[in-house]
Amino acid sequence: LWLKTADDYFSLISGANGAYDNEYGLVHFGRLWLAYHDAHGSNTNITNISIDDDMWHMISIVSDMSGTTFYVDGILRGEPDPPFGTKGEFRIEALWLGGDQDCVDGCWERSQQFTGIIDEIAIYHRALSSEEIEQHYDRILAGKSYCDP
């Protein structure tokens, strides 16, 4: 996901279901936060990553059973210790970009709406390697798509 913003308080991705209004969320409240709820409980990871400098950034989040890692502009920006990841499945009934839904398909908080530009959104069915993320970043900078050789 590429974005450009000077806003320091917004939601990028919001996943909700009937039981949990914030089943999955990527927000920026001065810095990036990732929060989720699954069958094993709720977790929140507050990073030291700030992206509100009105410059283009590629944000990549890779989650697998060993944990979750954050990349900014193709560079690993830290792995949570202990690993931040889920051992269960997310049950997302509605997924929104650029806003926080506090119930399925609604209950918006105006203060959490994204102000800026979002581009090149990609969701994969598998965890990408560090090398693949770096290649994606380099391809876009070279004017190619993620998938160009």
PDB file of C-alpha atoms in Angstrom:
ATOM      1  CA  LEU A   1       0.000   0.000   0.000  1.00  0.00           C
ATOM      2  CA  TRP A   2       1.401   3.379  -1.008  1.00  0.00           C
ATOM      3  CA  LEU A   3       0.245   6.533   0.733  1.00  0.00           C
ATOM      4  CA  LYS A   4       0.959  10.212   1.090  1.00  0.00           C
ATOM      5  CA  THR A   5      -0.395  12.259   3.990  1.00  0.00           C
ATOM      6  CA  ALA A   6       0.377  15.038   6.430  1.00  0.00           C
ATOM      7  CA  ASP A   7      -2.422  13.830   8.729  1.00  0.00           C
ATOM      8  CA  ASP A   8      -1.230  12.309  12.012  1.00  0.00           C
ATOM      9  CA  TYR A   9      -4.515  10.707  13.169  1.00  0.00           C
ATOM     10  CA  PHE A  10      -6.343   8.298  10.835  1.00  0.00           C
ATOM     11  CA  SER A  11      -7.361   4.742  10.079  1.00  0.00           C
ATOM     12  CA  LEU A  12      -5.872   3.011   7.033  1.00  0.00           C
ATOM     13  CA  ILE A  13      -7.549  -0.395   7.195  1.00  0.00           C
ATOM     14  CA  SER A  14     -10.537  -1.422   9.265  1.00  0.00           C
ATOM     15  CA  GLY A  15     -11.975  -4.933   9.429  1.00  0.00           C
ATOM     16  CA  ALA A  16     -15.114  -5.603  11.449  1.00  0.00           C
ATOM     17  CA  ASN A  17     -17.642  -8.324  12.121  1.00  0.00           C
ATOM     18  CA  GLY A  18     -20.847  -8.610  14.118  1.00  0.00           C
ATOM     19  CA  ALA A  19     -19.027  -9.519  17.327  1.00  0.00           C
ATOM     20  CA  TYR A  20     -16.052  -7.113  17.172  1.00  0.00           C
ATOM     21  CA  ASP A  21     -16.098  -3.633  15.698  1.00  0.00           C
ATOM     22  CA  ASN A  22     -12.313  -3.649  15.386  1.00  0.00           C
ATOM     23  CA  GLU A  23     -11.507  -7.221  14.382  1.00  0.00           C
ATOM     24  CA  TYR A  24      -8.483  -5.924  12.462  1.00  0.00           C
ATOM     25  CA  GLY A  25      -7.163  -2.405  12.201  1.00  0.00           C
ATOM     26  CA  LEU A  26      -4.170  -0.499  10.920  1.00  0.00           C
ATOM     27  CA  VAL A  27      -4.237   3.051  12.241  1.00  0.00           C
ATOM     28  CA  HIS A  28      -1.857   5.977  12.568  1.00  0.00           C
ATOM     29  CA  PHE A  29      -2.245   7.889  15.827  1.00  0.00           C
ATOM     30  CA  GLY A  30       1.066   9.762  15.648  1.00  0.00           C
ATOM     31  CA  ARG A  31       2.648   6.432  14.668  1.00  0.00           C
ATOM     32  CA  LEU A  32       1.454   3.149  13.165  1.00  0.00           C
ATOM     33  CA  TRP A  33      -0.652   0.813  15.305  1.00  0.00           C
ATOM     34  CA  LEU A  34      -1.816  -2.651  14.323  1.00  0.00           C
ATOM     35  CA  ALA A  35      -4.605  -4.206  16.353  1.00  0.00           C
ATOM     36  CA  TYR A  36      -6.635  -7.359  15.957  1.00  0.00           C
ATOM     37  CA  HIS A  37      -8.998  -9.669  17.756  1.00  0.00           C
ATOM     38  CA  ASP A  38      -9.250 -13.390  17.096  1.00  0.00           C
ATOM     39  CA  ALA A  39     -10.329 -16.526  18.951  1.00  0.00           C
ATOM     40  CA  HIS A  40      -7.323 -16.122  21.275  1.00  0.00           C
ATOM     41  CA  GLY A  41      -8.036 -12.550  22.358  1.00  0.00           C
ATOM     42  CA  SER A  42      -7.070  -9.001  21.450  1.00  0.00           C
ATOM     43  CA  ASN A  43      -3.628  -7.623  20.685  1.00  0.00           C
ATOM     44  CA  THR A  44      -2.266  -4.177  19.847  1.00  0.00           C
ATOM     45  CA  ASN A  45       1.189  -3.332  18.556  1.00  0.00           C
ATOM     46  CA  ILE A  46       2.214   0.323  18.693  1.00  0.00           C
ATOM     47  CA  THR A  47       5.279   0.928  16.535  1.00  0.00           C
ATOM     48  CA  ASN A  48       7.671   3.875  16.430  1.00  0.00           C
ATOM     49  CA  ILE A  49       6.890   4.356  12.712  1.00  0.00           C
ATOM     50  CA  SER A  50       5.544   7.750  11.704  1.00  0.00           C
ATOM     51  CA  ILE A  51       4.417   8.396   8.122  1.00  0.00           C
ATOM     52  CA  ASP A  52       2.768  11.835   8.332  1.00  0.00           C
ATOM     53  CA  ASP A  53       5.495  13.816   6.541  1.00  0.00           C
ATOM     54  CA  ASP A  54       3.504  14.473   3.309  1.00  0.00           C
ATOM     55  CA  MET A  55       5.889  12.216   1.349  1.00  0.00           C
ATOM     56  CA  TRP A  56       5.050   9.013  -0.543  1.00  0.00           C
ATOM     57  CA  HIS A  57       5.638   5.823   1.471  1.00  0.00           C
ATOM     58  CA  MET A  58       5.138   2.151   0.736  1.00  0.00           C
ATOM     59  CA  ILE A  59       3.773   0.410   3.830  1.00  0.00           C
ATOM     60  CA  SER A  60       3.984  -3.392   3.936  1.00  0.00           C
ATOM     61  CA  ILE A  61       2.762  -5.601   6.738  1.00  0.00           C
ATOM     62  CA  VAL A  62       3.606  -9.281   6.633  1.00  0.00           C
ATOM     63  CA  SER A  63       1.810 -11.649   8.993  1.00  0.00           C
ATOM     64  CA  ASP A  64       2.269 -15.361   9.366  1.00  0.00           C
ATOM     65  CA  MET A  65       2.130 -17.824  12.234  1.00  0.00           C
ATOM     66  CA  SER A  66       5.512 -16.662  13.556  1.00  0.00           C
ATOM     67  CA  GLY A  67       4.518 -13.027  13.848  1.00  0.00           C
ATOM     68  CA  THR A  68       3.996  -9.735  12.069  1.00  0.00           C
ATOM     69  CA  THR A  69       6.649  -7.483  10.553  1.00  0.00           C
ATOM     70  CA  PHE A  70       6.433  -3.901   9.316  1.00  0.00           C
ATOM     71  CA  TYR A  71       8.244  -2.493   6.291  1.00  0.00           C
ATOM     72  CA  VAL A  72       8.387   1.138   5.187  1.00  0.00           C
ATOM     73  CA  ASP A  73       9.738   1.972   1.739  1.00  0.00           C
ATOM     74  CA  GLY A  74      10.942  -1.607   1.291  1.00  0.00           C
ATOM     75  CA  ILE A  75      12.984  -1.633   4.504  1.00  0.00           C
ATOM     76  CA  LEU A  76      12.240  -3.776   7.551  1.00  0.00           C
ATOM     77  CA  ARG A  77      11.320  -1.376  10.354  1.00  0.00           C
ATOM     78  CA  GLY A  78      11.397  -3.795  13.252  1.00  0.00           C
ATOM     79  CA  GLU A  79       9.935  -7.044  14.344  1.00  0.00           C
ATOM     80  CA  PRO A  80       7.877  -7.028  17.508  1.00  0.00           C
ATOM     81  CA  ASP A  81       9.387  -8.898  20.395  1.00  0.00           C
ATOM     82  CA  PRO A  82       7.701 -11.243  21.196  1.00  0.00           C
ATOM     83  CA  PRO A  83       6.331 -11.905  17.695  1.00  0.00           C
ATOM     84  CA  PHE A  84       3.043 -10.135  17.087  1.00  0.00           C
ATOM     85  CA  GLY A  85       0.857 -12.521  15.163  1.00  0.00           C
ATOM     86  CA  THR A  86      -2.261 -14.536  15.375  1.00  0.00           C
ATOM     87  CA  LYS A  87      -2.660 -18.232  15.877  1.00  0.00           C
ATOM     88  CA  GLY A  88      -6.294 -18.098  14.818  1.00  0.00           C
ATOM     89  CA  GLU A  89      -8.287 -16.793  11.898  1.00  0.00           C
ATOM     90  CA  PHE A  90      -9.753 -13.341  11.474  1.00  0.00           C
ATOM     91  CA  ARG A  91     -13.474 -13.252  10.815  1.00  0.00           C
ATOM     92  CA  ILE A  92     -13.845 -10.065   8.801  1.00  0.00           C
ATOM     93  CA  GLU A  93     -17.301  -9.324   7.407  1.00  0.00           C
ATOM     94  CA  ALA A  94     -16.491  -5.826   6.133  1.00  0.00           C
ATOM     95  CA  LEU A  95     -13.092  -4.398   5.167  1.00  0.00           C
ATOM     96  CA  TRP A  96     -12.682  -0.640   4.683  1.00  0.00           C
ATOM     97  CA  LEU A  97      -9.743   1.421   3.499  1.00  0.00           C
ATOM     98  CA  GLY A  98      -9.211   4.982   4.681  1.00  0.00           C
ATOM     99  CA  GLY A  99     -11.627   4.927   7.587  1.00  0.00           C
ATOM    100  CA  ASP A 100     -12.474   3.240  10.865  1.00  0.00           C
ATOM    101  CA  GLN A 101     -15.776   1.420  11.113  1.00  0.00           C
ATOM    102  CA  ASP A 102     -16.979   0.922  14.651  1.00  0.00           C
ATOM    103  CA  CYS A 103     -19.641  -1.507  13.483  1.00  0.00           C
ATOM    104  CA  VAL A 104     -19.987  -3.558  10.298  1.00  0.00           C
ATOM    105  CA  ASP A 105     -20.291  -1.130   7.356  1.00  0.00           C
ATOM    106  CA  GLY A 106     -20.696   2.000   9.436  1.00  0.00           C
ATOM    107  CA  CYS A 107     -20.523   3.898  12.743  1.00  0.00           C
ATOM    108  CA  TRP A 108     -17.844   6.178  11.319  1.00  0.00           C
ATOM    109  CA  GLU A 109     -15.764   8.543  13.397  1.00  0.00           C
ATOM    110  CA  ARG A 110     -14.973  11.585  11.272  1.00  0.00           C
ATOM    111  CA  SER A 111     -11.744  12.234  13.199  1.00  0.00           C
ATOM    112  CA  GLN A 112     -10.358   8.836  12.112  1.00  0.00           C
ATOM    113  CA  GLN A 113     -10.960   9.229   8.369  1.00  0.00           C
ATOM    114  CA  PHE A 114      -7.832   9.273   6.202  1.00  0.00           C
ATOM    115  CA  THR A 115      -6.872  12.563   4.568  1.00  0.00           C
ATOM    116  CA  GLY A 116      -4.348  12.057   1.805  1.00  0.00           C
ATOM    117  CA  ILE A 117      -3.732   9.762  -1.159  1.00  0.00           C
ATOM    118  CA  ILE A 118      -3.712   5.930  -1.163  1.00  0.00           C
ATOM    119  CA  ASP A 119      -2.403   4.022  -4.189  1.00  0.00           C
ATOM    120  CA  GLU A 120      -1.171   0.577  -5.278  1.00  0.00           C
ATOM    121  CA  ILE A 121      -3.036  -1.547  -2.740  1.00  0.00           C
ATOM    122  CA  ALA A 122      -2.060  -5.233  -2.815  1.00  0.00           C
ATOM    123  CA  ILE A 123      -3.275  -8.055  -0.565  1.00  0.00           C
ATOM    124  CA  TYR A 124      -1.615 -11.444  -0.934  1.00  0.00           C
ATOM    125  CA  HIS A 125      -2.727 -14.905   0.136  1.00  0.00           C
ATOM    126  CA  ARG A 126       0.752 -15.660   1.481  1.00  0.00           C
ATOM    127  CA  ALA A 127       3.518 -13.914   3.408  1.00  0.00           C
ATOM    128  CA  LEU A 128       5.979 -12.089   1.163  1.00  0.00           C
ATOM    129  CA  SER A 129       9.703 -12.341   1.849  1.00  0.00           C
ATOM    130  CA  SER A 130      11.885  -9.308   2.629  1.00  0.00           C
ATOM    131  CA  GLU A 131      13.412  -9.649  -0.827  1.00  0.00           C
ATOM    132  CA  GLU A 132      10.012  -9.585  -2.537  1.00  0.00           C
ATOM    133  CA  ILE A 133       8.983  -6.447  -0.637  1.00  0.00           C
ATOM    134  CA  GLU A 134      12.233  -4.714  -1.565  1.00  0.00           C
ATOM    135  CA  GLN A 135      11.731  -5.762  -5.226  1.00  0.00           C
ATOM    136  CA  HIS A 136       8.163  -4.358  -5.192  1.00  0.00           C
ATOM    137  CA  TYR A 137       9.460  -1.048  -3.884  1.00  0.00           C
ATOM    138  CA  ASP A 138      12.257  -0.879  -6.448  1.00  0.00           C
ATOM    139  CA  ARG A 139       9.882  -1.776  -9.323  1.00  0.00           C
ATOM    140  CA  ILE A 140       7.469   1.020  -8.463  1.00  0.00           C
ATOM    141  CA  LEU A 141      10.325   3.539  -8.225  1.00  0.00           C
ATOM    142  CA  ALA A 142      11.434   2.384 -11.684  1.00  0.00           C
ATOM    143  CA  GLY A 143       7.923   3.033 -13.069  1.00  0.00           C
ATOM    144  CA  LYS A 144       6.926  -0.635 -13.332  1.00  0.00           C
ATOM    145  CA  SER A 145       4.113  -2.578 -11.681  1.00  0.00           C
ATOM    146  CA  TYR A 146       4.631  -4.930  -8.745  1.00  0.00           C
ATOM    147  CA  CYS A 147       4.521  -7.905 -11.074  1.00  0.00           C
ATOM    148  CA  ASP A 148       6.833  -6.706 -13.863  1.00  0.00           C
ATOM    149  CA  PRO A 149      10.031  -8.763 -14.164  1.00  0.00           C
TER     150      PRO A 149
END
